mmCIF file of C-alpha atoms and ligand atoms in Angstrom:
data_model
loop_
_atom_site.group_PDB
_atom_site.id
_atom_site.type_symbol
_atom_site.label_atom_id
_atom_site.label_comp_id
_atom_site.label_asym_id
_atom_site.label_seq_id
_atom_site.Cartn_x
_atom_site.Cartn_y
_atom_site.Cartn_z
ATOM 1 C CA MET A 247 0.000 0.000 0.000
ATOM 2 C CA ALA A 248 1.252 3.509 -0.773
ATOM 3 C CA TYR A 249 2.873 5.127 2.222
ATOM 4 C CA THR A 250 0.851 7.797 4.047
ATOM 5 C CA GLY A 251 2.286 9.395 7.170
ATOM 6 C CA ARG A 252 1.011 12.153 9.405
ATOM 7 C CA PHE A 253 1.888 14.652 12.089
ATOM 8 C CA ALA A 254 -0.993 15.183 14.504
ATOM 9 C CA PRO A 255 -0.342 18.070 16.898
ATOM 10 C CA SER A 256 -2.772 19.116 19.608
ATOM 11 C CA PRO A 257 -3.095 22.898 19.333
ATOM 12 C CA THR A 258 -2.552 23.531 23.021
ATOM 13 C CA GLY A 259 0.255 25.942 22.125
ATOM 14 C CA PRO A 260 2.850 26.517 19.407
ATOM 15 C CA LEU A 261 5.474 23.903 18.561
ATOM 16 C CA HIS A 262 8.365 23.578 20.976
ATOM 17 C CA ALA A 263 11.691 21.813 20.475
ATOM 18 C CA GLY A 264 10.201 18.426 21.406
ATOM 19 C CA SER A 265 7.180 18.516 19.122
ATOM 20 C CA MET A 266 9.383 19.662 16.218
ATOM 21 C CA VAL A 267 11.396 16.440 16.520
ATOM 22 C CA ALA A 268 8.231 14.372 16.023
ATOM 23 C CA ALA A 269 7.145 16.588 13.111
ATOM 24 C CA LEU A 270 10.516 16.286 11.408
ATOM 25 C CA ALA A 271 10.753 12.518 11.958
ATOM 26 C CA SER A 272 7.309 11.886 10.493
ATOM 27 C CA TRP A 273 8.062 14.120 7.484
ATOM 28 C CA LEU A 274 11.437 12.444 6.865
ATOM 29 C CA ASP A 275 9.932 8.971 7.092
ATOM 30 C CA ALA A 276 7.256 9.891 4.542
ATOM 31 C CA ARG A 277 9.768 11.425 2.139
ATOM 32 C CA ALA A 278 12.255 8.556 2.596
ATOM 33 C CA HIS A 279 9.486 6.142 1.567
ATOM 34 C CA GLY A 280 8.359 8.344 -1.330
ATOM 35 C CA GLY A 281 5.058 8.767 0.484
ATOM 36 C CA ARG A 282 2.532 11.429 1.440
ATOM 37 C CA TRP A 283 2.698 13.462 4.634
ATOM 38 C CA LEU A 284 -0.448 14.867 6.221
ATOM 39 C CA VAL A 285 -0.994 17.272 9.084
ATOM 40 C CA ARG A 286 -3.984 16.688 11.317
ATOM 41 C CA ILE A 287 -5.016 19.234 13.928
ATOM 42 C CA GLU A 288 -6.126 17.298 17.003
ATOM 43 C CA ASP A 289 -8.427 19.879 18.518
ATOM 44 C CA VAL A 290 -10.917 17.508 20.158
ATOM 45 C CA ASP A 291 -9.893 18.599 23.633
ATOM 46 C CA VAL A 292 -11.690 21.929 23.419
ATOM 47 C CA PRO A 293 -10.813 23.240 26.913
ATOM 48 C CA ARG A 294 -7.085 22.717 26.219
ATOM 49 C CA THR A 295 -7.185 24.190 22.707
ATOM 50 C CA VAL A 296 -5.546 27.602 22.474
ATOM 51 C CA PRO A 297 -7.055 29.926 19.841
ATOM 52 C CA GLY A 298 -4.572 30.608 17.062
ATOM 53 C CA ALA A 299 -2.174 27.827 18.095
ATOM 54 C CA ALA A 300 -3.010 25.583 15.127
ATOM 55 C CA GLU A 301 -2.324 28.373 12.640
ATOM 56 C CA ARG A 302 0.923 29.131 14.458
ATOM 57 C CA ILE A 303 1.973 25.454 14.260
ATOM 58 C CA LEU A 304 1.253 25.308 10.519
ATOM 59 C CA ARG A 305 3.305 28.492 10.033
ATOM 60 C CA GLN A 306 6.226 27.111 12.059
ATOM 61 C CA LEU A 307 6.195 23.891 10.008
ATOM 62 C CA ALA A 308 6.030 25.825 6.737
ATOM 63 C CA ASP A 309 8.950 28.034 7.833
ATOM 64 C CA CYS A 310 11.002 24.850 8.063
ATOM 65 C CA GLY A 311 9.840 23.524 4.679
ATOM 66 C CA LEU A 312 7.373 20.990 6.127
ATOM 67 C CA ARG A 313 4.030 21.341 4.328
ATOM 68 C CA SER A 314 1.059 18.985 4.445
ATOM 69 C CA ASP A 315 0.396 17.217 1.136
ATOM 70 C CA ALA A 316 -3.350 17.772 1.657
ATOM 71 C CA THR A 317 -5.453 20.386 3.419
ATOM 72 C CA PRO A 318 -5.024 19.717 7.148
ATOM 73 C CA LEU A 319 -7.839 17.761 8.763
ATOM 74 C CA TRP A 320 -9.335 19.331 11.909
ATOM 75 C CA GLN A 321 -10.734 16.854 14.398
ATOM 76 C CA SER A 322 -13.355 19.387 15.499
ATOM 77 C CA THR A 323 -15.091 18.734 12.149
ATOM 78 C CA ARG A 324 -15.244 14.976 12.669
ATOM 79 C CA ASP A 325 -18.077 14.510 15.183
ATOM 80 C CA ALA A 326 -20.200 12.372 12.861
ATOM 81 C CA ALA A 327 -17.369 9.931 12.154
ATOM 82 C CA TYR A 328 -16.575 9.466 15.847
ATOM 83 C CA ALA A 329 -20.270 9.103 16.722
ATOM 84 C CA SER A 330 -20.732 6.415 14.112
ATOM 85 C CA ALA A 331 -17.673 4.500 15.387
ATOM 86 C CA LEU A 332 -19.043 4.673 18.935
ATOM 87 C CA GLU A 333 -22.451 3.493 17.728
ATOM 88 C CA ARG A 334 -20.835 0.444 16.171
ATOM 89 C CA LEU A 335 -18.941 -0.325 19.367
ATOM 90 C CA VAL A 336 -22.123 -0.012 21.437
ATOM 91 C CA ALA A 337 -24.150 -2.140 19.006
ATOM 92 C CA ALA A 338 -21.540 -4.904 19.189
ATOM 93 C CA GLY A 339 -21.506 -4.810 22.996
ATOM 94 C CA TRP A 340 -17.959 -3.428 23.213
ATOM 95 C CA ALA A 341 -18.801 0.030 24.542
ATOM 96 C CA TYR A 342 -21.055 0.925 27.455
ATOM 97 C CA PRO A 343 -22.165 4.101 29.223
ATOM 98 C CA CYS A 344 -20.396 4.927 32.464
ATOM 99 C CA GLY A 345 -21.826 7.118 35.206
ATOM 100 C CA CYS A 346 -18.783 7.172 37.487
ATOM 101 C CA SER A 347 -17.507 10.521 38.600
ATOM 102 C CA ARG A 348 -13.876 11.046 39.478
ATOM 103 C CA ARG A 349 -14.998 10.867 43.115
ATOM 104 C CA ASP A 350 -16.515 7.430 42.547
ATOM 105 C CA LEU A 351 -13.205 6.252 41.112
ATOM 106 C CA LEU A 352 -11.180 7.697 43.971
ATOM 107 C CA ARG A 353 -13.503 6.028 46.444
ATOM 108 C CA ALA A 354 -12.888 2.719 44.698
ATOM 109 C CA VAL A 355 -9.138 3.313 45.108
ATOM 110 C CA GLU A 356 -9.639 3.893 48.821
ATOM 111 C CA ASP A 357 -11.646 0.702 49.044
ATOM 112 C CA GLY A 358 -8.643 -1.047 47.578
ATOM 113 C CA GLY A 359 -10.450 -2.121 44.457
ATOM 114 C CA ILE A 360 -8.188 -0.412 41.970
ATOM 115 C CA HIS A 361 -4.662 0.903 41.704
ATOM 116 C CA HIS A 362 -2.985 3.677 39.729
ATOM 117 C CA SER A 363 -1.734 2.845 36.281
ATOM 118 C CA ARG A 364 1.560 4.131 34.945
ATOM 119 C CA HIS A 365 0.677 7.718 34.148
ATOM 120 C CA GLY A 366 -1.378 8.373 37.228
ATOM 121 C CA GLU A 367 -4.503 7.321 35.364
ATOM 122 C CA LEU A 368 -6.844 5.137 37.358
ATOM 123 C CA VAL A 369 -7.412 1.588 36.269
ATOM 124 C CA TYR A 370 -11.177 1.397 35.915
ATOM 125 C CA PRO A 371 -12.743 -1.115 38.317
ATOM 126 C CA GLY A 372 -15.593 -2.028 35.955
ATOM 127 C CA THR A 373 -18.305 -0.426 38.105
ATOM 128 C CA CYS A 374 -20.732 0.371 35.262
ATOM 129 C CA ARG A 375 -20.017 -2.693 33.155
ATOM 130 C CA TRP A 376 -23.209 -4.323 34.305
ATOM 131 C CA GLY A 377 -25.407 -1.235 34.129
ATOM 132 C CA LEU A 378 -25.570 2.304 35.397
ATOM 133 C CA ARG A 379 -27.204 1.450 38.744
ATOM 134 C CA GLY A 380 -29.200 4.634 38.826
ATOM 135 C CA ARG A 381 -26.283 6.875 37.876
ATOM 136 C CA PRO A 382 -26.749 9.268 34.961
ATOM 137 C CA ALA A 383 -24.695 8.283 31.910
ATOM 138 C CA ARG A 384 -21.620 10.505 31.592
ATOM 139 C CA ALA A 385 -18.809 8.841 29.671
ATOM 140 C CA ALA A 386 -18.572 5.861 27.324
ATOM 141 C CA ARG A 387 -15.991 3.160 27.902
ATOM 142 C CA VAL A 388 -14.714 0.230 25.864
ATOM 143 C CA LEU A 389 -14.181 -3.203 27.327
ATOM 144 C CA ALA A 390 -10.536 -4.125 27.742
ATOM 145 C CA ALA A 391 -11.246 -7.793 27.143
ATOM 146 C CA PRO A 392 -10.539 -10.363 24.440
ATOM 147 C CA SER A 393 -14.248 -10.933 23.783
ATOM 148 C CA VAL A 394 -17.558 -9.391 24.820
ATOM 149 C CA ASN A 395 -18.521 -12.762 26.243
ATOM 150 C CA ARG A 396 -15.497 -12.840 28.511
ATOM 151 C CA PRO A 397 -15.298 -9.306 29.940
ATOM 152 C CA ASP A 398 -13.147 -10.449 32.850
ATOM 153 C CA ALA A 399 -10.578 -12.316 30.762
ATOM 154 C CA MET A 400 -7.112 -10.877 30.241
ATOM 155 C CA LEU A 401 -6.566 -8.705 27.173
ATOM 156 C CA GLU A 402 -2.956 -8.677 26.082
ATOM 157 C CA ILE A 403 -1.975 -6.700 23.006
ATOM 158 C CA ALA A 404 1.412 -7.212 21.377
ATOM 159 C CA TRP A 405 2.701 -4.901 18.683
ATOM 160 C CA THR A 406 6.024 -4.160 17.050
ATOM 161 C CA ASP A 407 7.585 -0.743 16.983
ATOM 162 C CA ARG A 408 10.157 -0.131 14.245
ATOM 163 C CA ARG A 409 12.593 1.333 16.759
ATOM 164 C CA LEU A 410 11.587 -0.108 20.139
ATOM 165 C CA GLY A 411 10.902 -3.643 18.916
ATOM 166 C CA ARG A 412 8.171 -5.919 20.222
ATOM 167 C CA LEU A 413 6.057 -4.479 23.017
ATOM 168 C CA VAL A 414 3.311 -6.113 25.008
ATOM 169 C CA GLN A 415 0.674 -4.511 27.203
ATOM 170 C CA GLU A 416 -1.820 -6.304 29.354
ATOM 171 C CA VAL A 417 -4.495 -3.705 28.711
ATOM 172 C CA SER A 418 -7.074 -5.199 31.079
ATOM 173 C CA ARG A 419 -4.731 -5.000 34.071
ATOM 174 C CA GLU A 420 -2.617 -1.933 33.212
ATOM 175 C CA VAL A 421 -5.364 0.314 31.819
ATOM 176 C CA GLY A 422 -8.765 -1.305 32.245
ATOM 177 C CA ASP A 423 -11.911 -0.385 30.297
ATOM 178 C CA PHE A 424 -10.989 2.970 28.784
ATOM 179 C CA VAL A 425 -12.899 6.109 27.899
ATOM 180 C CA VAL A 426 -13.863 6.742 24.273
ATOM 181 C CA ARG A 427 -16.271 9.586 24.992
ATOM 182 C CA ARG A 428 -15.531 11.728 27.982
ATOM 183 C CA ALA A 429 -17.914 12.692 30.766
ATOM 184 C CA ASP A 430 -17.951 16.258 29.373
ATOM 185 C CA GLY A 431 -19.208 14.881 26.059
ATOM 186 C CA LEU A 432 -15.907 15.374 24.217
ATOM 187 C CA TRP A 433 -14.336 12.583 22.176
ATOM 188 C CA ALA A 434 -11.384 10.845 23.725
ATOM 189 C CA TYR A 435 -8.034 10.952 21.928
ATOM 190 C CA GLN A 436 -7.910 7.135 21.592
ATOM 191 C CA LEU A 437 -11.086 6.952 19.506
ATOM 192 C CA ALA A 438 -10.450 10.077 17.419
ATOM 193 C CA VAL A 439 -6.921 9.037 16.489
ATOM 194 C CA VAL A 440 -7.942 5.538 15.425
ATOM 195 C CA VAL A 441 -10.912 6.714 13.350
ATOM 196 C CA ASP A 442 -8.885 9.440 11.635
ATOM 197 C CA ASP A 443 -5.745 7.392 10.961
ATOM 198 C CA ALA A 444 -7.978 4.908 9.125
ATOM 199 C CA ALA A 445 -10.050 7.577 7.351
ATOM 200 C CA GLN A 446 -6.885 9.262 6.086
ATOM 201 C CA GLY A 447 -5.348 5.964 4.958
ATOM 202 C CA VAL A 448 -2.390 6.390 7.317
ATOM 203 C CA THR A 449 -0.006 3.452 6.867
ATOM 204 C CA ASP A 450 2.741 4.731 9.173
ATOM 205 C CA VAL A 451 2.519 6.534 12.486
ATOM 206 C CA VAL A 452 5.737 8.285 13.535
ATOM 207 C CA ARG A 453 5.408 10.144 16.843
ATOM 208 C CA GLY A 454 7.136 10.758 20.179
ATOM 209 C CA GLU A 455 7.916 7.901 22.502
ATOM 210 C CA ASP A 456 5.675 9.354 25.216
ATOM 211 C CA LEU A 457 2.713 8.188 23.128
ATOM 212 C CA ALA A 458 3.938 4.591 22.758
ATOM 213 C CA ASP A 459 1.929 3.567 25.802
ATOM 214 C CA ASN A 460 -1.342 4.409 23.983
ATOM 215 C CA THR A 461 -0.641 2.107 21.074
ATOM 216 C CA ALA A 462 -2.036 -1.094 22.592
ATOM 217 C CA ARG A 463 -5.383 0.627 23.238
ATOM 218 C CA GLN A 464 -5.390 1.937 19.692
ATOM 219 C CA VAL A 465 -4.626 -1.496 18.233
ATOM 220 C CA HIS A 466 -7.505 -2.912 20.313
ATOM 221 C CA LEU A 467 -9.905 -0.289 18.896
ATOM 222 C CA GLN A 468 -8.657 -0.879 15.341
ATOM 223 C CA ARG A 469 -9.451 -4.580 15.702
ATOM 224 C CA LEU A 470 -12.889 -3.920 17.174
ATOM 225 C CA LEU A 471 -13.742 -1.512 14.354
ATOM 226 C CA GLY A 472 -12.237 -3.719 11.635
ATOM 227 C CA LEU A 473 -9.618 -1.096 10.736
ATOM 228 C CA PRO A 474 -6.046 -1.781 9.610
ATOM 229 C CA THR A 475 -3.195 -1.329 12.094
ATOM 230 C CA PRO A 476 -0.526 1.035 10.758
ATOM 231 C CA ARG A 477 3.194 0.522 11.353
ATOM 232 C CA TYR A 478 4.547 2.495 14.308
ATOM 233 C CA LEU A 479 7.824 4.252 14.935
ATOM 234 C CA HIS A 480 8.206 6.112 18.219
ATOM 235 C CA THR A 481 10.999 8.668 18.277
ATOM 236 C CA PRO A 482 13.311 9.635 21.156
ATOM 237 C CA LEU A 483 12.065 12.413 23.389
ATOM 238 C CA VAL A 484 13.688 15.742 24.092
ATOM 239 C CA LEU A 485 14.109 16.053 27.829
ATOM 240 C CA GLY A 486 13.784 19.234 29.849
ATOM 241 C CA ALA A 487 16.305 20.345 32.479
ATOM 242 C CA ASP A 488 14.393 18.261 35.053
ATOM 243 C CA GLY A 489 14.941 15.066 33.040
ATOM 244 C CA GLU A 490 11.243 14.890 32.169
ATOM 245 C CA LYS A 491 9.812 15.037 28.661
ATOM 246 C CA LEU A 492 9.998 18.607 27.376
ATOM 247 C CA SER A 493 6.600 20.235 27.663
ATOM 248 C CA LYS A 494 5.046 23.565 28.423
ATOM 249 C CA GLN A 495 4.897 22.468 32.064
ATOM 250 C CA ASN A 496 8.679 22.317 32.392
ATOM 251 C CA GLY A 497 9.419 25.443 30.476
ATOM 252 C CA ALA A 498 9.476 24.503 26.790
ATOM 253 C CA LEU A 499 9.558 27.723 24.847
ATOM 254 C CA GLU A 500 7.815 28.501 21.606
ATOM 255 C CA LEU A 501 10.125 27.341 18.847
ATOM 256 C CA ASP A 502 11.658 30.245 16.940
ATOM 257 C CA THR A 503 11.621 29.336 13.245
ATOM 258 C CA ALA A 504 13.192 32.557 11.945
ATOM 259 C CA GLN A 505 16.374 30.555 11.268
ATOM 260 C CA PRO A 506 14.981 27.350 9.749
ATOM 261 C CA LEU A 507 18.367 25.715 9.180
ATOM 262 C CA GLN A 508 19.235 26.109 12.831
ATOM 263 C CA THR A 509 15.795 24.864 13.916
ATOM 264 C CA LEU A 510 16.093 21.782 11.732
ATOM 265 C CA ARG A 511 19.623 21.034 12.910
ATOM 266 C CA SER A 512 18.508 21.168 16.541
ATOM 267 C CA ALA A 513 15.505 18.933 15.832
ATOM 268 C CA GLY A 514 17.829 16.534 14.007
ATOM 269 C CA GLY A 515 19.999 16.087 17.115
ATOM 270 C CA PRO A 516 17.806 13.567 18.974
ATOM 271 C CA LEU A 517 17.322 11.756 15.637
ATOM 272 C CA ALA A 518 21.114 11.397 15.203
ATOM 273 C CA LEU A 519 21.129 13.674 12.173
ATOM 274 C CA ASP A 520 24.024 16.083 12.499
ATOM 275 C CA HIS A 521 25.202 16.943 9.005
ATOM 276 C CA GLU A 522 26.141 20.410 7.789
ATOM 277 C CA ALA A 523 24.267 22.267 5.049
ATOM 278 C CA ALA A 524 24.140 25.715 3.535
ATOM 279 C CA THR A 525 20.334 25.989 3.486
ATOM 280 C CA ALA A 526 17.347 24.389 5.191
ATOM 281 C CA GLY A 527 16.327 22.762 1.897
ATOM 282 C CA GLU A 528 19.754 21.238 1.450
ATOM 283 C CA TRP A 529 19.781 20.013 5.029
ATOM 284 C CA LEU A 530 16.415 18.291 4.486
ATOM 285 C CA THR A 531 17.601 16.613 1.271
ATOM 286 C CA THR A 532 20.584 15.034 3.021
ATOM 287 C CA ALA A 533 18.409 14.162 6.024
ATOM 288 C CA VAL A 534 15.978 12.268 3.773
ATOM 289 C CA ALA A 535 18.888 10.272 2.307
ATOM 290 C CA CYS A 536 20.234 9.441 5.779
ATOM 291 C CA TRP A 537 16.766 8.513 6.985
ATOM 292 C CA ARG A 538 16.184 6.270 3.976
ATOM 293 C CA ASP A 539 19.459 4.550 4.703
ATOM 294 C CA ARG A 540 18.560 3.915 8.306
ATOM 295 C CA TRP A 541 14.794 3.389 8.340
ATOM 296 C CA ALA A 542 13.607 2.723 4.810
ATOM 297 C CA GLY A 543 15.889 -0.012 3.534
ATOM 298 C CA GLY A 544 18.144 2.390 1.631
ATOM 299 C CA THR A 545 21.370 1.382 -0.025
ATOM 300 C CA LEU A 546 23.356 4.505 0.647
ATOM 301 C CA GLU A 547 26.285 2.528 1.969
ATOM 302 C CA GLY A 548 28.744 4.408 4.087
ATOM 303 C CA ASN A 549 27.462 7.899 3.323
ATOM 304 C CA SER A 550 29.923 9.854 5.405
ATOM 305 C CA GLU A 551 27.392 12.604 6.059
ATOM 306 C CA CYS A 552 25.051 10.256 7.910
ATOM 307 C CA ALA A 553 25.834 9.584 11.529
ATOM 308 C CA SER A 554 24.861 6.159 12.811
ATOM 309 C CA GLU A 555 22.140 6.025 15.443
HETATM 310 N N1 LIG B 46 -2.228 14.906 19.311
HETATM 311 C C1 LIG B 46 -1.261 14.118 20.022
HETATM 312 C C2 LIG B 46 -0.275 15.018 20.719
HETATM 313 O O1 LIG B 46 -0.040 16.133 20.275
HETATM 314 C C3 LIG B 46 -0.482 13.199 19.124
HETATM 315 C C4 LIG B 46 -1.296 12.115 18.596
HETATM 316 C C5 LIG B 46 -0.566 11.062 17.796
HETATM 317 O O2 LIG B 46 0.453 11.371 17.146
HETATM 318 O O3 LIG B 46 -1.045 9.944 17.787
HETATM 319 O O4 LIG B 46 0.298 14.609 21.713
#
């Protein structure tokens, strides 16, 4: 199938040094495979969306020579597609309404019924699996189980990352039944990303390693909805001074793209791309060749400009 890649920023602010690495990696992978590269604006999380940030991101990308091969898709226009996916999940018995408030979940923790999962998210104890018990419906959740007839059985999802290798997550124990529509009525990232990757014909997801942990849930949803699973490549993260992933919370600054060559060279660092060039365009051309050599079965043997990873 023809390669289609994408960069899917959440417009919660302009690009910073970390998000530029993911943008560059996904663009390089698409070009190295002779494929298409799409930008998708993931503005489903309305309260976190900052007005003007998406336009700023597109400008920053364009300054660096990274332009979407199609008009960017905005997730805020995709309600009908997400609703129809949820309807199918409900009809097949995979999704159910959940009336639990955050307080209910915390109480369940206190009662010892559930524990925290890796990112401080609560593993859902299954409270509403058997009905709402008089609670008003708030969110919708999907069963983390191998079959609707065996909701308590273990769901283990294995997938292979092009860089990290084979990864396995026991979704039922580590995550539990997860939210696909939030209590505030907004669509959850997991559902939106799966529906849109399939709708856009995305064959290859290249994104930051902090998102790797979501992949098992996404593969589960793809299987339930009968959608293809793309290939995945999770890229190294840029760390802040505190050793945590660079983010607005630990002081990531808006990326200055007035000097595109410099911006690209910095973003290339974590991707082991450290060649010289006179212009941004020239830098990108060499970067595509190096990337092809390393990640796309290239035959550019011993190109002295390409550092090894
Ligand atoms: N919108 C997500 C973010 O900015 C990325 C989603 C993805 O690449 O799957 O963190």
